[in-house]
Amino acid sequence: MDYVILKQIISDYKSNFSKIRKDEDYKWEAVQHFQENWHIDAENFADMLKISLNKTYNLLAVGSFPRDTICEMAKLEPEKVKRIFINLYDEKVDVLERIKSFLDSIESLYNAIINSGKEVSKTFRRGCQQDAKAVTIYLFLKYPENYYIYKWVKYRDFADCIKTEIASSRPLEKVKKYFELCDVVLDCIQNDKELLELNSVRQRKWPKADDKLHLLVDDIIYFGSRLNSMAVNDFIPKIKEYIPGISVEKWLELLHDKKVFNDTSLYIMKMFLEQDDQSTCVNLSRVYGKGVLTYNHFNAECIALAARVRKATHCIAYKNAKEEEKFWPILFQGKNVIEDDDRKRFLWKLRPELKEALMKMDLSKYNTDCYVGTFEKIPENIILYGPPGTGKTYNAVNYAVAIIEGKSFDEIKNENRSEVKKRFDAYKDSSNNRIECVTFHQSYSYEEFIEGIRPILETADEADMSDSGSKLKYKLEDGVFKQFCNKARNSEVLKEIGYGLRDNAVIWKVSLMGTGENLVRKDCFDDAHERIRIGWSEYGKDIDFEKCSFAVGGKAILKQFIETMQIGDIVFSCYSEDTIDGIGVVTGEYEWLESINNDYQRSRKVKWLVKGIRENIRQLNGGIAMTLSTIYKLNRITVADALEIVKKYSSNYNSFVNDNEPFVFIIDEINRGNISKIFGELITLIEPSKRIGAEEELRMKLPYSKKEFGIPKNVYIVGTMNTADRSIAFIDTALRRRFTFIEMQPKVSSLENIRIVDDEGNNTSINLAEMLGTMNEKIELLYDREHTIGHAYFTCLAPKATVTDLRYVFEFKIIPLLQEYFYDDYEKISFVLSDKRNDEADRLVSVKYCNDNDLLSLYNFDLGDDGIKRLNFKALEKITFYTNMC
């Protein structure tokens, strides 16, 4: 063992004590909490065990999740798990023997539970999950003065760092040798007054946690092991290897630009400063995410920030060994490290110029402790699920507006509802098209959602046919979601290109005097002219399309050029059947060129974005060659596709980043359709990490168009799902893991301010909130919580209603719903409504018994004690009918 290195580790630990303490204090809290709550003879052992372990955090809740499993085992077999712990804590027996006995006993019990057929969770089915590390934690929590927290990676790296022998491969031998190593470190710190003074604050705060300094030893060993593992590789890219060229002064300018560094970005930058300028996203999630924000949130925000910086500065992106462009090195250097869950993570470190600029900023208002509450990011894919009437569709509106306006859900929820709905309608309006709504049903198909081939009836004019009548054709059409995604991509293009590009711009193929080089093409590309020209001059300047005979054809083409094509559309100049040589935006109305004395006098002004290129668009056009027709729509090609070509040939558009202006697609009743069939390849493409512009961007070739398709990262999907509908299809497992599910339960408190008055306008004693709460408790008892009744059934009564209004709700909404739930089992309906509390004459469920005059008696049929159940709706007029439910 190299004691010089060990002393240096202890010295470095003291120098970094304040930062380390912030990250590691949870262990002291975990031990103290366990000591205060552990009672082996508790009346409910399972609950006591769960409470005792609920502060262990990642000590027992990463990787294999041993805490969840042991708690579930205790719930299923409390006495047997209790006996296993009693044996573990018997200090009269050798510790290695106890650890082995614990592992053997718990494995045996686990297998017995699995083979018993008892209902268990998915986590439980993964395996017993208990190992030597978990058992040493259980020992340490009970006897912190006797044991240490063993972990193989920590032991291995620290032993390697101080050059001491590592134990054999047997697990229990490793535990024994690790405990011996910890005792050596303990001897080295016993008389270190500076270290003991630093640690005294923790000892005073958690007196039962570490009076023998065993946790302090664990801290030092963990610190030393990380030094060793982090020294394996250097940060990349090296400072001199990649220089984005952004000075401290320029960083300061960017830091004050809200379009680049928004509040979220500044919060995260302050987090890096608080973490001594370097951290993994997993660490940021653990320290600042508070169980709400995952590492993906911090990763996505940093990548998006780097993209905005690049767009603002036009700096050169870093290229890795595979020649792939990476944005994150604009802000950071990075390297792989092993974190405390034994997993490899990527550590990001602020570039020195950025760090220096941040140090000059006043970031005092960015309190990172409040980050989650202030900036709750809504996931890209969410499903609001719950019983009927819980406000799923209502809240889908709130979520959509929150997403578009970059606010939290709570902000929008607390605003005036009519104002929120007004803004929602405006975003949904055809002039904005930022929100689209569809409802799934059993007949909804992939062809309606993504793309499909549909029959259309083409008129003579449209087909440019000389004969009359119409012709049946089959046309490839985009589905509603694909159209929406293209619109979302196009929205960024509109901002980027400018030049008056219109919403829903059409892409036109135009032949300039045929293919190849010619005089008309040269004239149209001339900087002094910039236009497109077509022929058929023999029909003259102005054409009456109703009266003109069009003896030589061209009617449909001329009509499109003069009337259909609009300012703001895009034109592709056709050079050959496969290639184009220019892309432009139409800037002028139809003109007749008097000064030109040839057959190409019909013209429109165009702003050429690129020209003189040779770009093969056959694949982009679904494998179809461009025809001889002078002009027609390229329906398979989007504005975003056009921009990609422009970016390829023009340096003016290299800074384009598609990460702005959110679009929201709402799918009501998402589980009523055949989800796997409707979504198709979208099941993969909707993942945030697979979106266009993301690090792992993915596009797939669609079956009909044969064209690659991807989902923009500015498209959000909000679905609603009624859990009480028995006719629904099950949510596909692959789709389920790609959505965040937000449960919507009945909110009875929303009914507290609704007053029910009698016919004279006097307040009654009917308490709607209490009444609904009691009804739902009974439904949950008889059925399940997915079939409770939502508060929305009663919100129509706000703020004041009569008993007659309440009767209407019950007669036409609540009672039919209960009949559906319980298959007309009136005993259960009567129980839910507390109907038997009412006098027999005033009960909703009345019973007609058999007597001599009954038809049933005539045929000698006896109903026995059941009788015939009938509904007496007059009972709903009584105030006592409602008050008796509470």
mmCIF file of C-alpha atoms in Angstrom, residues 520-705:
data_model
loop_
_atom_site.group_PDB
_atom_site.id
_atom_site.type_symbol
_atom_site.label_atom_id
_atom_site.label_comp_id
_atom_site.label_asym_id
_atom_site.label_seq_id
_atom_site.Cartn_x
_atom_site.Cartn_y
_atom_site.Cartn_z
ATOM 1 C CA VAL A 520 -34.749 31.280 -71.856
ATOM 2 C CA ARG A 521 -33.038 29.583 -68.906
ATOM 3 C CA LYS A 522 -30.069 31.942 -69.197
ATOM 4 C CA ASP A 523 -32.390 34.969 -69.259
ATOM 5 C CA CYS A 524 -34.433 33.784 -66.242
ATOM 6 C CA PHE A 525 -31.294 33.217 -64.138
ATOM 7 C CA ASP A 526 -29.817 36.593 -65.086
ATOM 8 C CA ASP A 527 -29.427 38.726 -61.930
ATOM 9 C CA ALA A 528 -31.016 41.659 -63.746
ATOM 10 C CA HIS A 529 -34.222 39.722 -64.445
ATOM 11 C CA GLU A 530 -34.762 36.777 -62.021
ATOM 12 C CA ARG A 531 -37.987 35.294 -63.345
ATOM 13 C CA ILE A 532 -39.650 32.251 -64.887
ATOM 14 C CA ARG A 533 -41.109 32.195 -68.439
ATOM 15 C CA ILE A 534 -43.452 29.832 -70.291
ATOM 16 C CA GLY A 535 -44.918 29.766 -73.786
ATOM 17 C CA TRP A 536 -48.280 29.504 -75.635
ATOM 18 C CA SER A 537 -47.997 33.157 -76.709
ATOM 19 C CA GLU A 538 -50.378 32.518 -79.623
ATOM 20 C CA TYR A 539 -53.320 32.787 -77.208
ATOM 21 C CA GLY A 540 -52.364 36.401 -76.469
ATOM 22 C CA LYS A 541 -51.787 38.333 -73.240
ATOM 23 C CA ASP A 542 -55.224 37.874 -71.613
ATOM 24 C CA ILE A 543 -57.060 34.566 -71.815
ATOM 25 C CA ASP A 544 -60.762 33.912 -71.282
ATOM 26 C CA PHE A 545 -60.575 30.324 -70.066
ATOM 27 C CA GLU A 546 -64.340 29.821 -70.594
ATOM 28 C CA LYS A 547 -64.397 30.914 -74.237
ATOM 29 C CA CYS A 548 -60.915 30.066 -75.554
ATOM 30 C CA SER A 549 -60.837 26.871 -77.671
ATOM 31 C CA PHE A 550 -57.197 25.932 -76.813
ATOM 32 C CA ALA A 551 -56.715 24.204 -80.136
ATOM 33 C CA VAL A 552 -53.070 23.334 -79.410
ATOM 34 C CA GLY A 553 -53.548 22.440 -75.708
ATOM 35 C CA GLY A 554 -52.015 24.021 -72.617
ATOM 36 C CA LYS A 555 -55.243 25.096 -70.903
ATOM 37 C CA ALA A 556 -54.508 23.406 -67.550
ATOM 38 C CA ILE A 557 -50.884 24.580 -67.568
ATOM 39 C CA LEU A 558 -51.748 28.195 -68.346
ATOM 40 C CA LYS A 559 -54.511 28.233 -65.748
ATOM 41 C CA GLN A 560 -52.073 27.001 -63.112
ATOM 42 C CA PHE A 561 -49.414 29.542 -64.103
ATOM 43 C CA ILE A 562 -51.765 32.536 -64.273
ATOM 44 C CA GLU A 563 -54.395 31.793 -61.619
ATOM 45 C CA THR A 564 -53.329 28.946 -59.308
ATOM 46 C CA MET A 565 -49.672 29.755 -58.648
ATOM 47 C CA GLN A 566 -49.375 32.352 -55.875
ATOM 48 C CA ILE A 567 -46.796 34.790 -54.610
ATOM 49 C CA GLY A 568 -44.824 32.978 -51.922
ATOM 50 C CA ASP A 569 -44.842 29.580 -53.674
ATOM 51 C CA ILE A 570 -41.584 27.773 -54.516
ATOM 52 C CA VAL A 571 -40.437 26.821 -58.018
ATOM 53 C CA PHE A 572 -37.979 24.101 -59.009
ATOM 54 C CA SER A 573 -36.338 24.749 -62.389
ATOM 55 C CA CYS A 574 -36.208 21.421 -64.274
ATOM 56 C CA TYR A 575 -32.853 20.712 -65.958
ATOM 57 C CA SER A 576 -33.472 17.060 -66.831
ATOM 58 C CA GLU A 577 -36.014 14.406 -65.937
ATOM 59 C CA ASP A 578 -34.082 13.775 -62.700
ATOM 60 C CA THR A 579 -32.319 17.040 -61.862
ATOM 61 C CA ILE A 580 -33.093 20.658 -61.077
ATOM 62 C CA ASP A 581 -30.761 23.605 -61.562
ATOM 63 C CA GLY A 582 -32.490 26.257 -59.450
ATOM 64 C CA ILE A 583 -34.881 26.895 -56.540
ATOM 65 C CA GLY A 584 -36.756 30.160 -56.198
ATOM 66 C CA VAL A 585 -39.637 31.917 -54.435
ATOM 67 C CA VAL A 586 -42.389 33.470 -56.573
ATOM 68 C CA THR A 587 -42.420 37.229 -55.857
ATOM 69 C CA GLY A 588 -44.666 38.616 -58.617
ATOM 70 C CA GLU A 589 -48.043 38.174 -60.285
ATOM 71 C CA TYR A 590 -48.450 36.993 -63.858
ATOM 72 C CA GLU A 591 -46.914 39.390 -66.444
ATOM 73 C CA TRP A 592 -46.854 39.647 -70.269
ATOM 74 C CA LEU A 593 -43.432 40.602 -71.634
ATOM 75 C CA GLU A 594 -44.114 42.926 -74.599
ATOM 76 C CA SER A 595 -40.396 43.500 -75.183
ATOM 77 C CA ILE A 596 -39.704 39.846 -75.968
ATOM 78 C CA ASN A 597 -40.437 38.770 -79.526
ATOM 79 C CA ASN A 598 -40.553 34.993 -79.171
ATOM 80 C CA ASP A 599 -42.832 32.326 -77.784
ATOM 81 C CA TYR A 600 -41.993 32.737 -74.045
ATOM 82 C CA GLN A 601 -43.694 36.000 -73.091
ATOM 83 C CA ARG A 602 -45.641 34.780 -70.033
ATOM 84 C CA SER A 603 -43.622 35.553 -66.932
ATOM 85 C CA ARG A 604 -43.525 35.760 -63.135
ATOM 86 C CA LYS A 605 -40.901 37.437 -60.965
ATOM 87 C CA VAL A 606 -38.861 35.014 -58.852
ATOM 88 C CA LYS A 607 -36.206 35.404 -56.152
ATOM 89 C CA TRP A 608 -33.698 32.629 -56.852
ATOM 90 C CA LEU A 609 -32.382 31.110 -53.621
ATOM 91 C CA VAL A 610 -29.901 28.913 -55.505
ATOM 92 C CA LYS A 611 -29.236 28.552 -59.233
ATOM 93 C CA GLY A 612 -26.762 26.878 -61.541
ATOM 94 C CA ILE A 613 -26.863 23.720 -59.427
ATOM 95 C CA ARG A 614 -27.308 20.082 -60.446
ATOM 96 C CA GLU A 615 -29.423 18.327 -57.821
ATOM 97 C CA ASN A 616 -31.007 14.924 -58.461
ATOM 98 C CA ILE A 617 -34.472 14.945 -56.861
ATOM 99 C CA ARG A 618 -35.830 11.691 -58.249
ATOM 100 C CA GLN A 619 -35.649 9.855 -54.911
ATOM 101 C CA LEU A 620 -37.079 12.891 -53.119
ATOM 102 C CA ASN A 621 -39.957 12.778 -55.591
ATOM 103 C CA GLY A 622 -40.811 9.197 -54.683
ATOM 104 C CA GLY A 623 -38.679 7.684 -57.473
ATOM 105 C CA ILE A 624 -40.733 9.416 -60.166
ATOM 106 C CA ALA A 625 -39.057 11.286 -63.008
ATOM 107 C CA MET A 626 -40.200 14.780 -63.951
ATOM 108 C CA THR A 627 -42.441 14.723 -67.009
ATOM 109 C CA LEU A 628 -42.470 16.880 -70.124
ATOM 110 C CA SER A 629 -45.406 18.959 -68.850
ATOM 111 C CA THR A 630 -44.266 22.581 -68.480
ATOM 112 C CA ILE A 631 -45.589 23.169 -64.978
ATOM 113 C CA TYR A 632 -47.223 21.092 -62.241
ATOM 114 C CA LYS A 633 -47.207 20.625 -58.476
ATOM 115 C CA LEU A 634 -44.555 18.437 -56.833
ATOM 116 C CA ASN A 635 -46.837 17.119 -54.109
ATOM 117 C CA ARG A 636 -44.309 14.673 -52.705
ATOM 118 C CA ILE A 637 -41.778 17.372 -51.891
ATOM 119 C CA THR A 638 -42.149 19.715 -48.905
ATOM 120 C CA VAL A 639 -40.882 23.221 -48.264
ATOM 121 C CA ALA A 640 -38.534 21.764 -45.655
ATOM 122 C CA ASP A 641 -37.112 19.437 -48.328
ATOM 123 C CA ALA A 642 -36.525 22.458 -50.509
ATOM 124 C CA LEU A 643 -34.643 24.188 -47.703
ATOM 125 C CA GLU A 644 -32.365 21.184 -47.246
ATOM 126 C CA ILE A 645 -31.276 21.560 -50.876
ATOM 127 C CA VAL A 646 -30.856 25.316 -50.452
ATOM 128 C CA LYS A 647 -28.711 24.739 -47.361
ATOM 129 C CA LYS A 648 -26.573 22.300 -49.327
ATOM 130 C CA TYR A 649 -25.630 24.882 -51.952
ATOM 131 C CA SER A 650 -25.883 28.202 -50.101
ATOM 132 C CA SER A 651 -23.730 29.285 -47.156
ATOM 133 C CA ASN A 652 -26.468 31.762 -46.165
ATOM 134 C CA TYR A 653 -28.505 28.948 -44.640
ATOM 135 C CA ASN A 654 -25.865 26.823 -42.879
ATOM 136 C CA SER A 655 -26.979 28.170 -39.515
ATOM 137 C CA PHE A 656 -30.499 26.752 -39.782
ATOM 138 C CA VAL A 657 -31.637 24.932 -36.623
ATOM 139 C CA ASN A 658 -35.117 23.446 -36.441
ATOM 140 C CA ASP A 659 -35.823 23.791 -32.724
ATOM 141 C CA ASN A 660 -38.299 26.629 -32.352
ATOM 142 C CA GLU A 661 -42.042 27.301 -32.475
ATOM 143 C CA PRO A 662 -43.775 24.277 -30.923
ATOM 144 C CA PHE A 663 -46.691 22.568 -32.668
ATOM 145 C CA VAL A 664 -49.189 20.422 -30.739
ATOM 146 C CA PHE A 665 -51.059 17.434 -32.151
ATOM 147 C CA ILE A 666 -53.962 16.343 -29.922
ATOM 148 C CA ILE A 667 -55.327 12.792 -30.230
ATOM 149 C CA ASP A 668 -58.575 12.396 -28.342
ATOM 150 C CA GLU A 669 -59.576 8.859 -27.323
ATOM 151 C CA ILE A 670 -56.150 7.595 -28.432
ATOM 152 C CA ASN A 671 -56.828 4.043 -27.276
ATOM 153 C CA ARG A 672 -60.076 3.598 -29.226
ATOM 154 C CA GLY A 673 -58.182 2.975 -32.481
ATOM 155 C CA ASN A 674 -55.890 0.133 -33.494
ATOM 156 C CA ILE A 675 -52.796 1.934 -32.293
ATOM 157 C CA SER A 676 -50.134 -0.348 -33.784
ATOM 158 C CA LYS A 677 -51.827 -0.182 -37.182
ATOM 159 C CA ILE A 678 -52.422 3.574 -37.137
ATOM 160 C CA PHE A 679 -48.973 4.588 -35.920
ATOM 161 C CA GLY A 680 -46.898 2.143 -37.942
ATOM 162 C CA GLU A 681 -43.272 3.295 -38.001
ATOM 163 C CA LEU A 682 -44.199 6.288 -35.831
ATOM 164 C CA ILE A 683 -43.851 4.033 -32.782
ATOM 165 C CA THR A 684 -40.091 4.439 -33.224
ATOM 166 C CA LEU A 685 -39.999 7.935 -34.722
ATOM 167 C CA ILE A 686 -41.938 9.683 -31.939
ATOM 168 C CA GLU A 687 -39.145 9.105 -29.424
ATOM 169 C CA PRO A 688 -37.588 12.487 -28.502
ATOM 170 C CA SER A 689 -34.096 11.131 -29.137
ATOM 171 C CA LYS A 690 -35.113 10.050 -32.669
ATOM 172 C CA ARG A 691 -36.688 13.359 -33.735
ATOM 173 C CA ILE A 692 -35.273 15.419 -36.612
ATOM 174 C CA GLY A 693 -32.434 17.528 -35.231
ATOM 175 C CA ALA A 694 -31.846 15.287 -32.199
ATOM 176 C CA GLU A 695 -28.550 13.529 -31.537
ATOM 177 C CA GLU A 696 -29.910 10.168 -32.748
ATOM 178 C CA GLU A 697 -32.097 11.535 -35.541
ATOM 179 C CA LEU A 698 -33.898 8.779 -37.429
ATOM 180 C CA ARG A 699 -35.936 8.772 -40.618
ATOM 181 C CA MET A 700 -37.747 5.812 -42.192
ATOM 182 C CA LYS A 701 -38.895 5.112 -45.730
ATOM 183 C CA LEU A 702 -42.679 5.172 -45.901
ATOM 184 C CA PRO A 703 -44.417 2.273 -47.694
ATOM 185 C CA TYR A 704 -46.496 4.256 -50.199
ATOM 186 C CA SER A 705 -44.374 7.266 -51.153
#
